[in-house]
PDB file of C-alpha atoms and ligand atoms in Angstrom:
ATOM      1  CA  MET A 817      76.806  67.928  92.739  1.00  0.00           C
ATOM      2  CA  ILE A 818      73.643  68.985  94.537  1.00  0.00           C
ATOM      3  CA  PRO A 819      70.631  68.998  92.190  1.00  0.00           C
ATOM      4  CA  ALA A 820      68.836  72.309  91.808  1.00  0.00           C
ATOM      5  CA  PRO A 821      65.471  71.971  93.528  1.00  0.00           C
ATOM      6  CA  PRO A 822      62.625  74.426  92.984  1.00  0.00           C
ATOM      7  CA  HIS A 823      63.198  75.680  96.482  1.00  0.00           C
ATOM      8  CA  ASP A 824      66.226  75.985  98.647  1.00  0.00           C
ATOM      9  CA  SER A 825      67.224  72.693 100.160  1.00  0.00           C
ATOM     10  CA  GLY A 826      70.951  73.233  99.607  1.00  0.00           C
ATOM     11  CA  ALA A 827      71.328  75.562 102.561  1.00  0.00           C
ATOM     12  CA  CYS A 828      69.655  72.968 104.672  1.00  0.00           C
ATOM     13  CA  VAL A 829      72.238  70.403 103.716  1.00  0.00           C
ATOM     14  CA  LEU A 830      75.004  72.806 104.686  1.00  0.00           C
ATOM     15  CA  ARG A 831      73.347  73.490 108.016  1.00  0.00           C
ATOM     16  CA  VAL A 832      73.215  69.778 108.697  1.00  0.00           C
ATOM     17  CA  LEU A 833      76.897  69.412 108.059  1.00  0.00           C
ATOM     18  CA  VAL A 834      77.766  72.268 110.347  1.00  0.00           C
ATOM     19  CA  ARG A 835      75.693  70.811 113.151  1.00  0.00           C
ATOM     20  CA  CYS A 836      77.417  67.496 112.623  1.00  0.00           C
ATOM     21  CA  LYS A 837      80.485  69.065 114.097  1.00  0.00           C
ATOM     22  CA  TRP A 838      78.850  69.056 117.486  1.00  0.00           C
ATOM     23  CA  ALA A 839      76.343  66.264 117.732  1.00  0.00           C
ATOM     24  CA  ARG A 840      75.923  63.331 115.425  1.00  0.00           C
ATOM     25  CA  MET A 841      72.395  62.530 116.581  1.00  0.00           C
ATOM     26  CA  LEU A 842      71.234  66.088 115.984  1.00  0.00           C
ATOM     27  CA  CYS A 843      72.706  65.855 112.513  1.00  0.00           C
ATOM     28  CA  LEU A 844      70.618  62.801 111.656  1.00  0.00           C
ATOM     29  CA  ALA A 845      67.452  64.389 113.001  1.00  0.00           C
ATOM     30  CA  VAL A 846      67.937  67.490 110.906  1.00  0.00           C
ATOM     31  CA  VAL A 847      68.646  65.557 107.731  1.00  0.00           C
ATOM     32  CA  PHE A 848      65.221  63.979 107.771  1.00  0.00           C
ATOM     33  CA  SER A 849      63.342  67.092 108.837  1.00  0.00           C
ATOM     34  CA  CYS A 850      64.650  69.419 106.163  1.00  0.00           C
ATOM     35  CA  PRO A 851      62.308  68.625 103.229  1.00  0.00           C
ATOM     36  CA  GLY A 852      59.235  69.400 105.292  1.00  0.00           C
ATOM     37  CA  ALA A 853      60.777  72.590 106.591  1.00  0.00           C
ATOM     38  CA  PHE A 854      60.769  74.014 103.077  1.00  0.00           C
ATOM     39  CA  ALA A 855      57.260  72.963 102.093  1.00  0.00           C
ATOM     40  CA  THR A 856      55.427  76.252 101.619  1.00  0.00           C
ATOM     41  CA  ASN A 857      52.005  77.304 100.467  1.00  0.00           C
ATOM     42  CA  THR A 858      52.444  80.896  99.420  1.00  0.00           C
ATOM     43  CA  ASP A 859      51.782  83.223  96.496  1.00  0.00           C
ATOM     44  CA  PRO A 860      52.998  81.396  93.376  1.00  0.00           C
ATOM     45  CA  ASP A 861      54.481  84.476  91.731  1.00  0.00           C
ATOM     46  CA  PRO A 862      55.645  86.930  94.416  1.00  0.00           C
ATOM     47  CA  VAL A 863      57.994  89.813  93.796  1.00  0.00           C
ATOM     48  CA  TRP A 864      61.290  90.419  95.568  1.00  0.00           C
ATOM     49  CA  PRO A 865      61.042  93.136  98.243  1.00  0.00           C
ATOM     50  CA  LEU A 866      63.334  95.483  96.299  1.00  0.00           C
ATOM     51  CA  CYS A 867      61.587  94.540  93.026  1.00  0.00           C
ATOM     52  CA  GLY A 868      64.776  93.076  91.596  1.00  0.00           C
ATOM     53  CA  ARG A 869      66.785  96.088  92.762  1.00  0.00           C
ATOM     54  CA  ILE A 870      64.757  98.248  90.432  1.00  0.00           C
ATOM     55  CA  ALA A 871      66.009 101.433  92.096  1.00  0.00           C
ATOM     56  CA  GLU A 872      69.538 100.724  90.839  1.00  0.00           C
ATOM     57  CA  ASN A 873      68.486 100.770  87.180  1.00  0.00           C
ATOM     58  CA  PRO A 874      64.928 102.086  86.978  1.00  0.00           C
ATOM     59  CA  PRO A 875      62.950 102.066  83.735  1.00  0.00           C
ATOM     60  CA  PRO A 876      62.635 105.490  82.071  1.00  0.00           C
ATOM     61  CA  GLY A 877      60.174 107.677  83.919  1.00  0.00           C
ATOM     62  CA  TRP A 878      59.614 105.156  86.704  1.00  0.00           C
ATOM     63  CA  VAL A 879      59.159 106.453  90.251  1.00  0.00           C
ATOM     64  CA  ALA A 880      58.861 104.375  93.408  1.00  0.00           C
ATOM     65  CA  THR A 881      55.232 105.285  93.956  1.00  0.00           C
ATOM     66  CA  ASP A 882      54.433 103.526  90.679  1.00  0.00           C
ATOM     67  CA  GLY A 883      55.158 100.283  92.498  1.00  0.00           C
ATOM     68  CA  CYS A 884      56.920  97.245  91.114  1.00  0.00           C
ATOM     69  CA  PRO A 885      56.024  96.557  87.450  1.00  0.00           C
ATOM     70  CA  ALA A 886      53.801  93.478  87.117  1.00  0.00           C
ATOM     71  CA  ALA A 887      56.214  92.041  84.557  1.00  0.00           C
ATOM     72  CA  ARG A 888      58.625  91.385  87.442  1.00  0.00           C
ATOM     73  CA  PHE A 889      56.142  89.308  89.431  1.00  0.00           C
ATOM     74  CA  GLY A 890      57.365  85.732  89.759  1.00  0.00           C
ATOM     75  CA  ASP A 891      60.248  86.262  87.342  1.00  0.00           C
ATOM     76  CA  ALA A 892      63.380  84.638  88.753  1.00  0.00           C
ATOM     77  CA  GLY A 893      65.385  86.848  86.425  1.00  0.00           C
ATOM     78  CA  TYR A 894      64.677  89.748  88.747  1.00  0.00           C
ATOM     79  CA  THR A 895      66.155  89.207  92.183  1.00  0.00           C
ATOM     80  CA  ASP A 896      67.583  91.297  94.993  1.00  0.00           C
ATOM     81  CA  GLU A 897      70.874  89.418  94.884  1.00  0.00           C
ATOM     82  CA  PRO A 898      73.524  89.603  96.059  1.00  0.00           C
ATOM     83  CA  LEU A 899      72.522  88.912  99.633  1.00  0.00           C
ATOM     84  CA  SER A 900      74.925  89.950 102.341  1.00  0.00           C
ATOM     85  CA  ALA A 901      73.704  87.377 104.873  1.00  0.00           C
ATOM     86  CA  THR A 902      71.390  84.465 104.476  1.00  0.00           C
ATOM     87  CA  PHE A 903      68.999  82.461 106.655  1.00  0.00           C
ATOM     88  CA  GLY A 904      70.379  80.183 109.326  1.00  0.00           C
ATOM     89  CA  PRO A 905      73.055  80.000 112.008  1.00  0.00           C
ATOM     90  CA  ARG A 906      75.785  82.594 111.842  1.00  0.00           C
ATOM     91  CA  PRO A 907      78.800  83.343 114.018  1.00  0.00           C
ATOM     92  CA  LEU A 908      78.888  86.767 115.612  1.00  0.00           C
ATOM     93  CA  ALA A 909      82.425  88.055 115.373  1.00  0.00           C
ATOM     94  CA  SER A 910      81.667  90.740 117.935  1.00  0.00           C
ATOM     95  CA  GLU A 911      80.648  88.076 120.478  1.00  0.00           C
ATOM     96  CA  ASN A 912      83.555  85.643 120.264  1.00  0.00           C
ATOM     97  CA  ASN A 913      81.867  83.896 117.318  1.00  0.00           C
ATOM     98  CA  ARG A 914      78.866  82.819 119.331  1.00  0.00           C
ATOM     99  CA  PHE A 915      76.260  81.477 116.910  1.00  0.00           C
ATOM    100  CA  ASP A 916      72.845  83.041 116.668  1.00  0.00           C
ATOM    101  CA  PHE A 917      70.113  82.131 114.211  1.00  0.00           C
ATOM    102  CA  HIS A 918      69.462  84.659 111.451  1.00  0.00           C
ATOM    103  CA  ARG A 919      65.739  84.470 110.730  1.00  0.00           C
ATOM    104  CA  GLY A 920      65.829  86.229 107.397  1.00  0.00           C
ATOM    105  CA  VAL A 921      68.062  87.481 104.629  1.00  0.00           C
ATOM    106  CA  ASP A 922      69.987  90.747 104.535  1.00  0.00           C
ATOM    107  CA  ILE A 923      70.013  92.784 101.348  1.00  0.00           C
ATOM    108  CA  ALA A 924      72.699  95.458 101.490  1.00  0.00           C
ATOM    109  CA  THR A 925      71.305  98.618  99.936  1.00  0.00           C
ATOM    110  CA  PRO A 926      71.650 102.372 100.541  1.00  0.00           C
ATOM    111  CA  ILE A 927      69.315 104.039 103.031  1.00  0.00           C
ATOM    112  CA  GLY A 928      66.220 105.251 101.233  1.00  0.00           C
ATOM    113  CA  THR A 929      65.839 102.357  98.797  1.00  0.00           C
ATOM    114  CA  PRO A 930      62.127 101.705  98.116  1.00  0.00           C
ATOM    115  CA  PHE A 931      60.722  98.325  99.114  1.00  0.00           C
ATOM    116  CA  PHE A 932      57.490  96.693  98.001  1.00  0.00           C
ATOM    117  CA  ALA A 933      54.847  94.175  99.103  1.00  0.00           C
ATOM    118  CA  ILE A 934      55.837  90.717  97.897  1.00  0.00           C
ATOM    119  CA  ALA A 935      52.174  89.678  97.628  1.00  0.00           C
ATOM    120  CA  ASP A 936      48.669  90.980  98.322  1.00  0.00           C
ATOM    121  CA  GLY A 937      47.964  91.347 102.015  1.00  0.00           C
ATOM    122  CA  THR A 938      47.097  93.418 105.068  1.00  0.00           C
ATOM    123  CA  VAL A 939      49.569  95.629 106.895  1.00  0.00           C
ATOM    124  CA  MET A 940      49.810  94.458 110.521  1.00  0.00           C
ATOM    125  CA  ILE A 941      52.651  96.702 111.709  1.00  0.00           C
ATOM    126  CA  ALA A 942      54.029  99.890 110.180  1.00  0.00           C
ATOM    127  CA  GLY A 943      56.566 101.856 112.190  1.00  0.00           C
ATOM    128  CA  GLU A 944      57.811 101.499 115.748  1.00  0.00           C
ATOM    129  CA  HIS A 945      56.791  98.375 117.661  1.00  0.00           C
ATOM    130  CA  SER A 946      57.722  97.196 121.138  1.00  0.00           C
ATOM    131  CA  SER A 947      59.107  93.913 119.793  1.00  0.00           C
ATOM    132  CA  TYR A 948      61.626  95.585 117.500  1.00  0.00           C
ATOM    133  CA  SER A 949      64.536  97.929 118.062  1.00  0.00           C
ATOM    134  CA  ASP A 950      63.738 100.052 115.031  1.00  0.00           C
ATOM    135  CA  PRO A 951      60.820 100.566 112.626  1.00  0.00           C
ATOM    136  CA  VAL A 952      59.348  97.568 110.856  1.00  0.00           C
ATOM    137  CA  VAL A 953      56.656  96.817 108.302  1.00  0.00           C
ATOM    138  CA  SER A 954      54.833  93.499 108.627  1.00  0.00           C
ATOM    139  CA  VAL A 955      52.268  92.272 106.085  1.00  0.00           C
ATOM    140  CA  ARG A 956      49.932  89.316 106.562  1.00  0.00           C
ATOM    141  CA  HIS A 957      49.121  87.203 103.512  1.00  0.00           C
ATOM    142  CA  PHE A 958      46.394  84.635 102.968  1.00  0.00           C
ATOM    143  CA  ARG A 959      47.209  81.289 101.381  1.00  0.00           C
ATOM    144  CA  PRO A 960      46.512  81.068  97.650  1.00  0.00           C
ATOM    145  CA  GLY A 961      42.785  80.645  97.038  1.00  0.00           C
ATOM    146  CA  GLU A 962      41.827  81.351 100.649  1.00  0.00           C
ATOM    147  CA  SER A 963      40.044  84.391 102.067  1.00  0.00           C
ATOM    148  CA  GLY A 964      41.143  84.093 105.680  1.00  0.00           C
ATOM    149  CA  CYS A 965      43.748  82.592 107.999  1.00  0.00           C
ATOM    150  CA  SER A 966      41.716  79.450 108.562  1.00  0.00           C
ATOM    151  CA  PRO A 967      42.115  76.558 108.047  1.00  0.00           C
ATOM    152  CA  SER A 968      45.640  76.794 106.629  1.00  0.00           C
ATOM    153  CA  GLY A 969      47.064  79.697 108.592  1.00  0.00           C
ATOM    154  CA  CYS A 970      48.567  82.849 107.144  1.00  0.00           C
ATOM    155  CA  TYR A 971      52.110  83.793 106.347  1.00  0.00           C
ATOM    156  CA  HIS A 972      53.776  87.135 106.987  1.00  0.00           C
ATOM    157  CA  SER A 973      56.453  89.140 105.232  1.00  0.00           C
ATOM    158  CA  GLN A 974      58.604  91.276 107.523  1.00  0.00           C
ATOM    159  CA  TYR A 975      60.713  94.255 106.473  1.00  0.00           C
ATOM    160  CA  LEU A 976      63.097  95.394 109.222  1.00  0.00           C
ATOM    161  CA  HIS A 977      65.322  98.415 109.895  1.00  0.00           C
ATOM    162  CA  VAL A 978      63.195 100.648 107.678  1.00  0.00           C
ATOM    163  CA  SER A 979      63.803 104.403 107.668  1.00  0.00           C
ATOM    164  CA  SER A 980      60.278 105.416 106.657  1.00  0.00           C
ATOM    165  CA  TRP A 981      56.985 103.867 105.625  1.00  0.00           C
ATOM    166  CA  VAL A 982      54.064 104.962 103.450  1.00  0.00           C
ATOM    167  CA  VAL A 983      51.442 102.515 104.725  1.00  0.00           C
ATOM    168  CA  ASN A 984      49.617 102.157 108.017  1.00  0.00           C
ATOM    169  CA  ALA A 985      48.411  99.212 110.077  1.00  0.00           C
ATOM    170  CA  SER A 986      45.173  97.722 108.665  1.00  0.00           C
ATOM    171  CA  ASP A 987      45.866  98.984 105.139  1.00  0.00           C
ATOM    172  CA  GLN A 988      45.136  96.537 102.346  1.00  0.00           C
ATOM    173  CA  VAL A 989      48.076  96.366  99.950  1.00  0.00           C
ATOM    174  CA  VAL A 990      48.549  94.710  96.603  1.00  0.00           C
ATOM    175  CA  LYS A 991      51.562  92.870  95.301  1.00  0.00           C
ATOM    176  CA  GLY A 992      54.278  95.271  94.198  1.00  0.00           C
ATOM    177  CA  GLN A 993      52.874  98.226  96.134  1.00  0.00           C
ATOM    178  CA  LEU A 994      55.374 100.640  97.683  1.00  0.00           C
ATOM    179  CA  LEU A 995      55.557 100.067 101.449  1.00  0.00           C
ATOM    180  CA  GLY A 996      58.402 102.355 102.469  1.00  0.00           C
ATOM    181  CA  TYR A 997      62.129 102.981 102.318  1.00  0.00           C
ATOM    182  CA  THR A 998      65.055 101.026 103.758  1.00  0.00           C
ATOM    183  CA  GLY A 999      67.301 102.112 106.590  1.00  0.00           C
ATOM    184  CA  ALA A1000      70.173 100.744 108.674  1.00  0.00           C
ATOM    185  CA  SER A1001      70.595  98.505 111.710  1.00  0.00           C
ATOM    186  CA  ASP A1002      72.027  99.728 115.024  1.00  0.00           C
ATOM    187  CA  SER A1003      75.539  98.977 113.801  1.00  0.00           C
ATOM    188  CA  GLY A1004      75.066 101.382 110.892  1.00  0.00           C
ATOM    189  CA  PHE A1005      74.876  98.608 108.299  1.00  0.00           C
ATOM    190  CA  GLN A1006      72.616  99.912 105.534  1.00  0.00           C
ATOM    191  CA  HIS A1007      70.361  97.080 104.456  1.00  0.00           C
ATOM    192  CA  LEU A1008      66.903  95.560 104.405  1.00  0.00           C
ATOM    193  CA  HIS A1009      66.409  92.561 106.678  1.00  0.00           C
ATOM    194  CA  PHE A1010      63.604  90.490 105.141  1.00  0.00           C
ATOM    195  CA  GLU A1011      61.764  87.579 106.743  1.00  0.00           C
ATOM    196  CA  ILE A1012      58.937  85.179 106.010  1.00  0.00           C
ATOM    197  CA  ARG A1013      56.980  83.872 108.988  1.00  0.00           C
ATOM    198  CA  ASP A1014      54.864  80.906 108.050  1.00  0.00           C
ATOM    199  CA  ALA A1015      52.206  80.490 110.727  1.00  0.00           C
ATOM    200  CA  PRO A1016      50.703  77.003 111.002  1.00  0.00           C
ATOM    201  CA  GLY A1017      46.978  76.430 110.630  1.00  0.00           C
ATOM    202  CA  PHE A1018      46.508  75.584 114.300  1.00  0.00           C
ATOM    203  CA  ASP A1019      47.862  79.012 115.233  1.00  0.00           C
ATOM    204  CA  PRO A1020      46.475  81.130 112.393  1.00  0.00           C
ATOM    205  CA  LEU A1021      46.882  84.569 113.920  1.00  0.00           C
ATOM    206  CA  SER A1022      50.474  84.258 115.051  1.00  0.00           C
ATOM    207  CA  ALA A1023      53.614  85.602 113.434  1.00  0.00           C
ATOM    208  CA  TRP A1024      56.134  84.286 115.912  1.00  0.00           C
ATOM    209  CA  SER A1025      59.825  84.389 115.226  1.00  0.00           C
ATOM    210  CA  ARG A1026      59.750  80.586 115.633  1.00  0.00           C
ATOM    211  CA  ASP A1027      57.680  80.480 112.414  1.00  0.00           C
ATOM    212  CA  ALA A1028      60.455  82.038 110.312  1.00  0.00           C
ATOM    213  CA  ILE A1029      61.350  80.036 107.212  1.00  0.00           C
ATOM    214  CA  HIS A1030      63.956  80.580 104.516  1.00  0.00           C
ATOM    215  CA  PRO A1031      62.718  83.483 102.343  1.00  0.00           C
ATOM    216  CA  LEU A1032      64.259  81.894  99.258  1.00  0.00           C
ATOM    217  CA  SER A1033      61.702  79.102  99.554  1.00  0.00           C
ATOM    218  CA  VAL A1034      59.032  81.740  98.886  1.00  0.00           C
ATOM    219  CA  LEU A1035      60.615  84.326  96.588  1.00  0.00           C
ATOM    220  CA  PRO A1036      61.243  83.636  92.883  1.00  0.00           C
ATOM    221  CA  TYR A1037      64.693  82.133  92.874  1.00  0.00           C
ATOM    222  CA  ALA A1038      66.425  79.948  90.315  1.00  0.00           C
ATOM    223  CA  ALA A1039      69.256  78.294  92.191  1.00  0.00           C
ATOM    224  CA  PRO A1040      72.219  77.744  89.870  1.00  0.00           C
ATOM    225  CA  ASN A1041      73.136  74.111  89.655  1.00  0.00           C
ATOM    226  CA  ASP A1042      76.779  74.685  90.348  1.00  0.00           C
ATOM    227  CA  THR A1043      77.189  73.780  93.980  1.00  0.00           C
ATOM    228  CA  SER A1044      79.652  71.124  95.022  1.00  0.00           C
ATOM    229  CA  ILE A1045      80.803  69.886  98.402  1.00  0.00           C
ATOM    230  CA  VAL A1046      83.948  67.832  98.894  1.00  0.00           C
ATOM    231  CA  PHE A1047      84.397  65.971 102.167  1.00  0.00           C
ATOM    232  CA  ASN A1048      87.982  66.241 103.257  1.00  0.00           C
ATOM    233  CA  ALA A1049      87.683  64.358 106.531  1.00  0.00           C
ATOM    234  CA  VAL A1050      84.897  62.843 108.608  1.00  0.00           C
ATOM    235  CA  ASP A1051      85.720  61.798 112.140  1.00  0.00           C
ATOM    236  CA  PHE A1052      83.095  60.511 114.559  1.00  0.00           C
ATOM    237  CA  SER A1053      85.485  58.461 116.678  1.00  0.00           C
ATOM    238  CA  ASN A1054      84.194  60.547 119.554  1.00  0.00           C
ATOM    239  CA  PRO A1055      80.398  60.643 119.058  1.00  0.00           C
ATOM    240  CA  ALA A1056      80.080  63.564 121.436  1.00  0.00           C
ATOM    241  CA  ALA A1057      82.438  65.683 119.353  1.00  0.00           C
ATOM    242  CA  GLY A1058      82.161  64.539 115.761  1.00  0.00           C
ATOM    243  CA  ARG A1059      83.991  66.589 113.180  1.00  0.00           C
ATOM    244  CA  VAL A1060      83.439  67.134 109.461  1.00  0.00           C
ATOM    245  CA  ASP A1061      85.846  69.101 107.310  1.00  0.00           C
ATOM    246  CA  LEU A1062      84.533  70.034 103.898  1.00  0.00           C
ATOM    247  CA  SER A1063      85.107  72.342 100.973  1.00  0.00           C
ATOM    248  CA  LEU A1064      82.151  74.197  99.491  1.00  0.00           C
ATOM    249  CA  THR A1065      82.109  75.744  96.034  1.00  0.00           C
ATOM    250  CA  SER A1066      79.043  77.721  94.985  1.00  0.00           C
ATOM    251  CA  ASN A1067      77.763  80.992  93.672  1.00  0.00           C
ATOM    252  CA  ARG A1068      74.328  80.372  95.136  1.00  0.00           C
ATOM    253  CA  TYR A1069      73.429  83.394  97.175  1.00  0.00           C
ATOM    254  CA  ASP A1070      71.828  81.330  99.884  1.00  0.00           C
ATOM    255  CA  LEU A1071      75.130  79.567 100.465  1.00  0.00           C
ATOM    256  CA  ALA A1072      77.754  82.092  99.484  1.00  0.00           C
ATOM    257  CA  HIS A1073      79.112  84.846 101.684  1.00  0.00           C
ATOM    258  CA  ARG A1074      79.025  82.649 104.752  1.00  0.00           C
ATOM    259  CA  ASN A1075      81.815  81.902 107.147  1.00  0.00           C
ATOM    260  CA  TYR A1076      81.201  78.796 109.202  1.00  0.00           C
TER     261      TYR A1076
HETATM  262 ZN1   ZN B 505      69.292  90.438 109.124  1.00  0.00          ZN
END
């Protein structure tokens, strides 16, 4: 059994095992780098971007412009699960299963679903941007207790494939505030792609894709302690082409719905 940590280290373990298939040395390097990769310094009680899928079962009289109720802030009982794709490497069936690296999580939801600021912040991008194929909302957040991006750097929440937005660049937003409505990717898949970009202190104004971290290490998430991995065969007789066969059983949404 994998113990349930406060943040998501289980997906990291899985990623290590997958990489072991190709390069044993890379596997070892990743094993020891994972704990640091999930060390975050972010709002202690954020809200999920869809406010726990509030639009699917809204409270009486609630409308999206009311924002996400404060009672849902930091409550792991309200999530946007299930996720349709999680953070990490994924095979692209349309490209002969070439792996790319998914820098966020996908939340399948009908076009027009309201989404909300996960924490207080400043809108950096709202709408079309040259770096993205379709409209995006990006919000910059200060570290808890800080009033700027120095010395610790800022982190950013990114909401992709949006169909419309109700904020503008430079707007100050508060946690739970309505930002806009979801859309679909180029393929027609209706969903919200959500990212966290965790800029380091030495580069406080950046929000590079290289800074993307697992969103479940930031959002309120109580990982069920029900994950098990059984090693069926481990063969490193050829170090250049090691192979691990394993069976994974889990209903964790950061691990489930994957096909490695
Ligand atoms: Zn995505």
